Short mmCIF file of C-alpha atoms in Angstrom, two decimals:
data_model
loop_
_atom_site.label_atom_id
_atom_site.label_comp_id
_atom_site.label_asym_id
_atom_site.label_seq_id
_atom_site.Cartn_x
_atom_site.Cartn_y
_atom_site.Cartn_z
CA UNK A 1 -8.60 -30.70 51.40
CA UNK A 2 -10.19 -32.08 54.74
CA UNK A 3 -8.97 -30.66 57.55
CA UNK A 4 -9.76 -32.76 60.15
CA UNK A 5 -7.36 -35.11 58.43
CA UNK A 6 -4.69 -32.45 57.70
CA UNK A 7 -5.65 -31.22 61.60
CA UNK A 8 -4.77 -35.04 62.74
CA UNK A 9 -1.91 -35.49 60.30
CA UNK A 10 -0.12 -32.74 61.58
CA UNK A 11 -0.15 -33.59 65.36
CA UNK A 12 0.05 -36.75 64.72
CA UNK A 13 3.42 -35.96 62.87
CA UNK A 14 4.44 -33.39 65.52
CA UNK A 15 4.18 -35.58 68.90
CA UNK A 16 5.45 -38.80 66.80
CA UNK A 17 8.90 -35.78 66.09
CA UNK A 18 9.46 -35.25 70.05
CA UNK A 19 11.14 -37.46 72.39
CA UNK A 20 10.53 -37.89 75.87
CA UNK A 21 13.98 -36.74 76.20
CA UNK A 22 13.01 -33.74 74.84
CA UNK A 23 10.39 -33.29 76.39
CA UNK A 24 12.03 -33.43 80.03
CA UNK A 25 10.03 -36.43 81.28
CA UNK A 26 11.07 -40.07 82.24
CA UNK A 27 11.13 -42.87 80.32
CA UNK A 28 10.35 -46.55 81.98
CA UNK A 29 10.37 -49.98 79.93
CA UNK A 30 10.00 -49.87 76.32
CA UNK A 31 7.94 -47.73 74.18
CA UNK A 32 5.71 -48.48 70.77
CA UNK A 33 5.66 -45.30 69.63
CA UNK A 34 8.28 -43.06 68.13
CA UNK A 35 8.24 -39.49 70.51
CA UNK A 36 5.80 -38.76 72.80
CA UNK A 37 2.37 -40.51 74.41
CA UNK A 38 -0.81 -38.59 74.01
CA UNK A 39 -1.94 -38.41 77.43
CA UNK A 40 2.36 -36.86 77.20
CA UNK A 41 1.18 -34.06 75.56
CA UNK A 42 -2.41 -33.84 76.80
CA UNK A 43 0.16 -33.26 80.21
CA UNK A 44 2.61 -30.93 78.84
CA UNK A 45 -0.36 -28.99 77.27
CA UNK A 46 -2.71 -29.16 81.00
CA UNK A 47 -5.74 -29.88 79.38
CA UNK A 48 -7.19 -33.88 80.05
CA UNK A 49 -5.73 -37.41 77.53
CA UNK A 50 -9.44 -36.89 76.39
CA UNK A 51 -9.62 -33.60 75.21
CA UNK A 52 -6.36 -33.85 73.83
CA UNK A 53 -7.30 -37.25 72.43
CA UNK A 54 -10.15 -35.39 70.52
CA UNK A 55 -8.52 -32.63 69.43
CA UNK A 56 -5.44 -34.78 67.56
CA UNK A 57 -9.08 -36.83 66.00
CA UNK A 58 -8.79 -33.56 63.53
CA UNK A 59 -11.70 -31.57 66.28
CA UNK A 60 -10.50 -28.14 66.56
CA UNK A 61 -13.99 -26.19 65.89
CA UNK A 62 -13.92 -24.05 68.78
CA UNK A 63 -10.37 -23.99 70.57
CA UNK A 64 -9.61 -20.81 72.86
CA UNK A 65 -6.74 -19.61 71.65
CA UNK A 66 -5.12 -20.29 75.38
CA UNK A 67 -5.04 -23.70 73.78
CA UNK A 68 -4.33 -23.94 70.72
CA UNK A 69 -1.19 -21.87 72.81
CA UNK A 70 -0.33 -24.29 76.12
CA UNK A 71 -0.86 -26.78 72.78
CA UNK A 72 1.67 -25.64 70.67
CA UNK A 73 4.54 -25.98 73.62
CA UNK A 74 3.88 -28.53 74.65
CA UNK A 75 4.65 -29.95 71.01
CA UNK A 76 7.70 -26.87 70.44
CA UNK A 77 5.98 -25.80 67.99
CA UNK A 78 7.86 -23.02 65.58
CA UNK A 79 6.63 -19.71 64.59
CA UNK A 80 5.72 -21.16 61.39
CA UNK A 81 4.07 -24.46 62.84
CA UNK A 82 2.88 -22.53 65.51
CA UNK A 83 0.68 -20.23 62.55
CA UNK A 84 0.05 -23.39 60.48
CA UNK A 85 -2.18 -24.20 64.05
CA UNK A 86 -4.10 -21.01 64.24
CA UNK A 87 -5.13 -21.02 60.28
CA UNK A 88 -6.24 -24.44 60.60
CA UNK A 89 -8.36 -23.98 63.81
CA UNK A 90 -9.44 -20.47 61.70
CA UNK A 91 -10.67 -23.42 58.76
CA UNK A 92 -12.03 -25.51 61.21
CA UNK A 93 -14.41 -22.61 62.67
CA UNK A 94 -14.80 -21.58 59.54
CA UNK A 95 -18.06 -22.54 57.19
CA UNK A 96 -16.96 -23.88 53.80
CA UNK A 97 -20.70 -21.83 52.29
CA UNK A 98 -18.88 -18.27 53.59
CA UNK A 99 -15.67 -19.65 51.67
CA UNK A 100 -15.37 -18.90 47.33
CA UNK A 101 -14.95 -21.60 45.71
CA UNK A 102 -14.00 -19.29 42.78
CA UNK A 103 -10.99 -16.40 44.32
CA UNK A 104 -10.90 -13.95 41.66
CA UNK A 105 -7.89 -14.45 39.24
CA UNK A 106 -4.82 -12.92 41.15
CA UNK A 107 -3.63 -10.00 38.62
CA UNK A 108 0.02 -8.17 39.23
CA UNK A 109 -0.86 -4.43 40.35
CA UNK A 110 1.10 -1.75 37.50
CA UNK A 111 3.45 -0.13 40.45
CA UNK A 112 4.94 -3.39 41.44
CA UNK A 113 5.87 -4.19 37.76
CA UNK A 114 7.87 -1.53 37.53
CA UNK A 115 8.88 -1.95 40.21
CA UNK A 116 10.39 -5.25 39.60
CA UNK A 117 11.11 -4.66 35.76
CA UNK A 118 13.95 -1.59 37.53
CA UNK A 119 15.78 -4.22 38.71
CA UNK A 120 17.79 -4.55 36.26
CA UNK A 121 20.51 -6.32 38.24
CA UNK A 122 18.89 -8.36 40.36
CA UNK A 123 16.49 -11.52 39.22
CA UNK A 124 13.15 -10.91 40.70
CA UNK A 125 9.14 -12.08 40.09
CA UNK A 126 6.10 -12.02 42.25
CA UNK A 127 4.15 -15.27 42.60
CA UNK A 128 1.73 -16.33 43.73
CA UNK A 129 0.49 -18.55 45.99
CA UNK A 130 0.49 -21.66 44.62
CA UNK A 131 4.44 -21.34 43.50
CA UNK A 132 3.17 -19.96 39.90
CA UNK A 133 5.43 -17.62 38.97
CA UNK A 134 2.47 -14.05 37.53
CA UNK A 135 5.94 -11.63 36.60
CA UNK A 136 9.75 -11.80 36.18
CA UNK A 137 12.52 -9.33 35.51
CA UNK A 138 14.38 -10.35 32.32
CA UNK A 139 17.80 -11.10 34.16
CA UNK A 140 15.13 -13.85 36.31
CA UNK A 141 13.77 -15.03 33.51
CA UNK A 142 18.14 -15.81 32.08
CA UNK A 143 18.08 -17.17 36.10
CA UNK A 144 15.42 -19.91 35.84
CA UNK A 145 14.50 -19.95 32.10
CA UNK A 146 14.45 -23.94 31.93
CA UNK A 147 11.75 -23.44 34.56
CA UNK A 148 9.78 -20.64 31.76
CA UNK A 149 9.88 -23.57 29.83
CA UNK A 150 5.98 -24.32 31.17
CA UNK A 151 3.11 -22.32 30.85
CA UNK A 152 2.42 -21.25 33.49
CA UNK A 153 5.43 -21.09 35.13
CA UNK A 154 5.49 -22.90 37.77
CA UNK A 155 8.83 -23.08 40.07
CA UNK A 156 6.97 -26.91 42.37
CA UNK A 157 6.12 -28.37 39.05
CA UNK A 158 9.56 -27.78 37.88
CA UNK A 159 11.23 -28.72 40.80
CA UNK A 160 9.45 -32.77 41.24
CA UNK A 161 8.80 -33.04 37.68
CA UNK A 162 11.61 -32.28 35.68
CA UNK A 163 15.09 -33.70 35.21
CA UNK A 164 17.04 -30.78 35.23
CA UNK A 165 15.53 -29.04 38.28
CA UNK A 166 19.18 -31.58 39.68
CA UNK A 167 20.97 -29.94 38.14
CA UNK A 168 20.07 -26.17 38.95
CA UNK A 169 19.74 -26.90 42.49
CA UNK A 170 22.59 -28.59 43.06
CA UNK A 171 20.63 -28.68 47.26
CA UNK A 172 17.69 -30.02 45.33
CA UNK A 173 16.50 -31.68 48.01
CA UNK A 174 16.41 -28.68 50.78
CA UNK A 175 14.87 -26.54 47.74
CA UNK A 176 11.99 -29.72 47.11
CA UNK A 177 10.62 -29.96 51.35
CA UNK A 178 11.29 -26.01 51.40
CA UNK A 179 8.43 -25.72 48.24
CA UNK A 180 5.91 -29.03 50.04
CA UNK A 181 6.89 -26.84 53.43
CA UNK A 182 4.77 -23.90 51.59
CA UNK A 183 2.00 -25.31 49.99
CA UNK A 184 0.69 -27.31 53.16
CA UNK A 185 1.60 -23.90 55.07
CA UNK A 186 -0.71 -22.53 51.24
CA UNK A 187 -3.02 -25.72 51.74
CA UNK A 188 -4.06 -24.58 55.74
CA UNK A 189 -4.95 -20.43 54.65
CA UNK A 190 -6.90 -21.92 51.59
CA UNK A 191 -8.61 -25.10 52.36
CA UNK A 192 -11.13 -24.64 49.30
CA UNK A 193 -8.69 -23.12 47.01
CA UNK A 194 -10.13 -25.84 43.46
CA UNK A 195 -6.63 -25.35 41.72
CA UNK A 196 -4.05 -25.13 44.46
CA UNK A 197 -5.80 -28.32 45.28
CA UNK A 198 -5.39 -29.74 41.53
CA UNK A 199 -1.47 -29.17 41.83
CA UNK A 200 -0.77 -31.08 44.91
CA UNK A 201 -2.39 -33.79 43.43
CA UNK A 202 -0.94 -33.92 40.01
CA UNK A 203 2.84 -34.13 41.71
CA UNK A 204 1.25 -36.58 44.14
CA UNK A 205 0.36 -38.42 41.39
CA UNK A 206 3.35 -38.41 39.01
CA UNK A 207 6.05 -37.46 41.90
CA UNK A 208 7.27 -40.80 44.44
CA UNK A 209 9.13 -37.64 46.09
CA UNK A 210 7.01 -35.36 46.25
CA UNK A 211 4.59 -37.73 47.66
CA UNK A 212 7.27 -38.51 50.71
CA UNK A 213 7.56 -35.19 51.15
CA UNK A 214 4.13 -34.10 51.67
CA UNK A 215 3.51 -37.07 54.19
CA UNK A 216 6.01 -35.38 56.42
CA UNK A 217 3.36 -33.29 57.44
CA UNK A 218 5.92 -30.17 57.43
CA UNK A 219 5.51 -26.23 56.93
CA UNK A 220 8.38 -23.82 55.63
CA UNK A 221 7.84 -20.15 54.46
CA UNK A 222 10.21 -18.29 52.47
CA UNK A 223 11.24 -14.67 54.28
CA UNK A 224 15.00 -14.97 53.62
CA UNK A 225 18.13 -17.22 52.92
CA UNK A 226 20.66 -18.48 51.06
CA UNK A 227 19.87 -20.52 47.06
CA UNK A 228 22.63 -21.89 45.69
CA UNK A 229 22.22 -22.05 41.62
CA UNK A 230 24.33 -24.20 38.91
CA UNK A 231 23.36 -22.35 35.37
CA UNK A 232 23.32 -23.63 32.23
CA UNK A 233 25.39 -21.17 31.07
CA UNK A 234 27.29 -19.86 33.38
CA UNK A 235 28.13 -22.16 36.06
CA UNK A 236 27.49 -21.79 40.29
CA UNK A 237 26.28 -19.70 42.56
CA UNK A 238 24.94 -18.99 45.64
CA UNK A 239 22.86 -16.18 46.32
CA UNK A 240 20.50 -14.20 48.43
CA UNK A 241 17.14 -13.94 48.52
CA UNK A 242 14.56 -11.97 50.10
CA UNK A 243 10.37 -12.40 49.49
CA UNK A 244 7.99 -10.31 50.35
CA UNK A 245 3.77 -10.39 50.43
CA UNK A 246 2.38 -7.93 48.28
CA UNK A 247 0.51 -5.31 50.58
CA UNK A 248 -3.42 -5.94 49.66
CA UNK A 249 -2.37 -8.51 47.36
CA UNK A 250 -3.68 -12.11 49.51
CA UNK A 251 -1.57 -14.92 48.67
CA UNK A 252 1.19 -13.41 46.16
CA UNK A 253 5.00 -12.48 47.13
CA UNK A 254 7.56 -10.83 45.41
CA UNK A 255 11.17 -12.15 45.87
CA UNK A 256 14.34 -10.63 45.32
CA UNK A 257 17.61 -12.24 44.30
CA UNK A 258 20.93 -10.69 44.74
CA UNK A 259 24.55 -11.25 45.38
CA UNK A 260 27.47 -8.75 48.04
CA UNK A 261 29.33 -6.88 45.32
CA UNK A 262 32.52 -7.85 44.50
CA UNK A 263 32.11 -11.79 44.92
CA UNK A 264 32.32 -14.56 42.34
CA UNK A 265 28.54 -14.32 42.79
CA UNK A 266 28.38 -10.89 41.53
CA UNK A 267 30.63 -11.48 38.54
CA UNK A 268 28.77 -14.69 37.79
CA UNK A 269 24.78 -12.58 38.42
CA UNK A 270 26.36 -9.68 35.12
CA UNK A 271 27.34 -12.46 33.34
CA UNK A 272 24.38 -13.34 33.13
CA UNK A 273 23.34 -10.47 32.62
CA UNK A 274 25.55 -10.40 29.10
CA UNK A 275 24.09 -14.12 28.76
CA UNK A 276 20.40 -12.80 28.41
CA UNK A 277 21.32 -10.08 26.65
CA UNK A 278 23.34 -11.95 24.02
CA UNK A 279 19.34 -14.20 23.87
CA UNK A 280 17.17 -10.66 23.16
CA UNK A 281 19.14 -10.34 20.24
CA UNK A 282 19.41 -13.74 19.01
CA UNK A 283 15.50 -14.11 19.52
CA UNK A 284 14.71 -10.61 18.01
CA UNK A 285 16.52 -10.81 14.81
CA UNK A 286 15.18 -14.31 14.70
CA UNK A 287 11.90 -12.33 14.37
CA UNK A 288 12.42 -9.68 12.22
CA UNK A 289 13.72 -12.26 9.89
CA UNK A 290 10.35 -14.52 9.75
CA UNK A 291 8.78 -11.27 9.07
CA UNK A 292 10.44 -9.96 6.32
#
């Protein structure tokens, strides 16, 4: 990925989102640009127009933290956007020659596998920075049954390239935008990750929706929240989820879904577990018949 182009597009997209009224600035005459002008951002950040123009052209080399903080405040960046700006600045100050272009393939530690598999009544899985699911317990495989039909199982590829995704995720657009935002964050952190670039290229080529959302330069980080599912076997359920980065495993995180006890969503999870067990029994019986 071209760091300068990423920086330029990100700053322009954030500037376009802020109106003069939101920034507390007077408006005179007719404006030709959406959002703030470069000079207005420069004034809010306490820097010259020439210097801000240099930054918006993608040149973050040697920029201090104080300048980045002033820029983040002027553009009203939230915490995720601010971290993204800092990641872009770090990439701008890192020589490509010092970056490993073929990073070590991520593997899931046995201790993490035991944790995931030990959560019998909660769907849980481990994913990497490209949204590939590297390990999952049986209930997660049942919940995302259609996602696991592809290899590798990748939630973003499923969301944008499989028509069944709009059924599985009733709030498809929100799920899709969040996924794009996660990939945008990862590109800033790992601009020389070839497999990540290949995934983005594939989705941009094959999905108009992805290409449009990618162009918005929005960013997202999975932490906690709720997500609605419409499972083909058990119907609709709304589950809470928590996502945690795994210490010592760069780019890997664990996601766990659950429901409050005694709710219809908890009952749906129990029904899902029953359905998964029956599917596993049928598969085992079929395998036994084949081996006879």
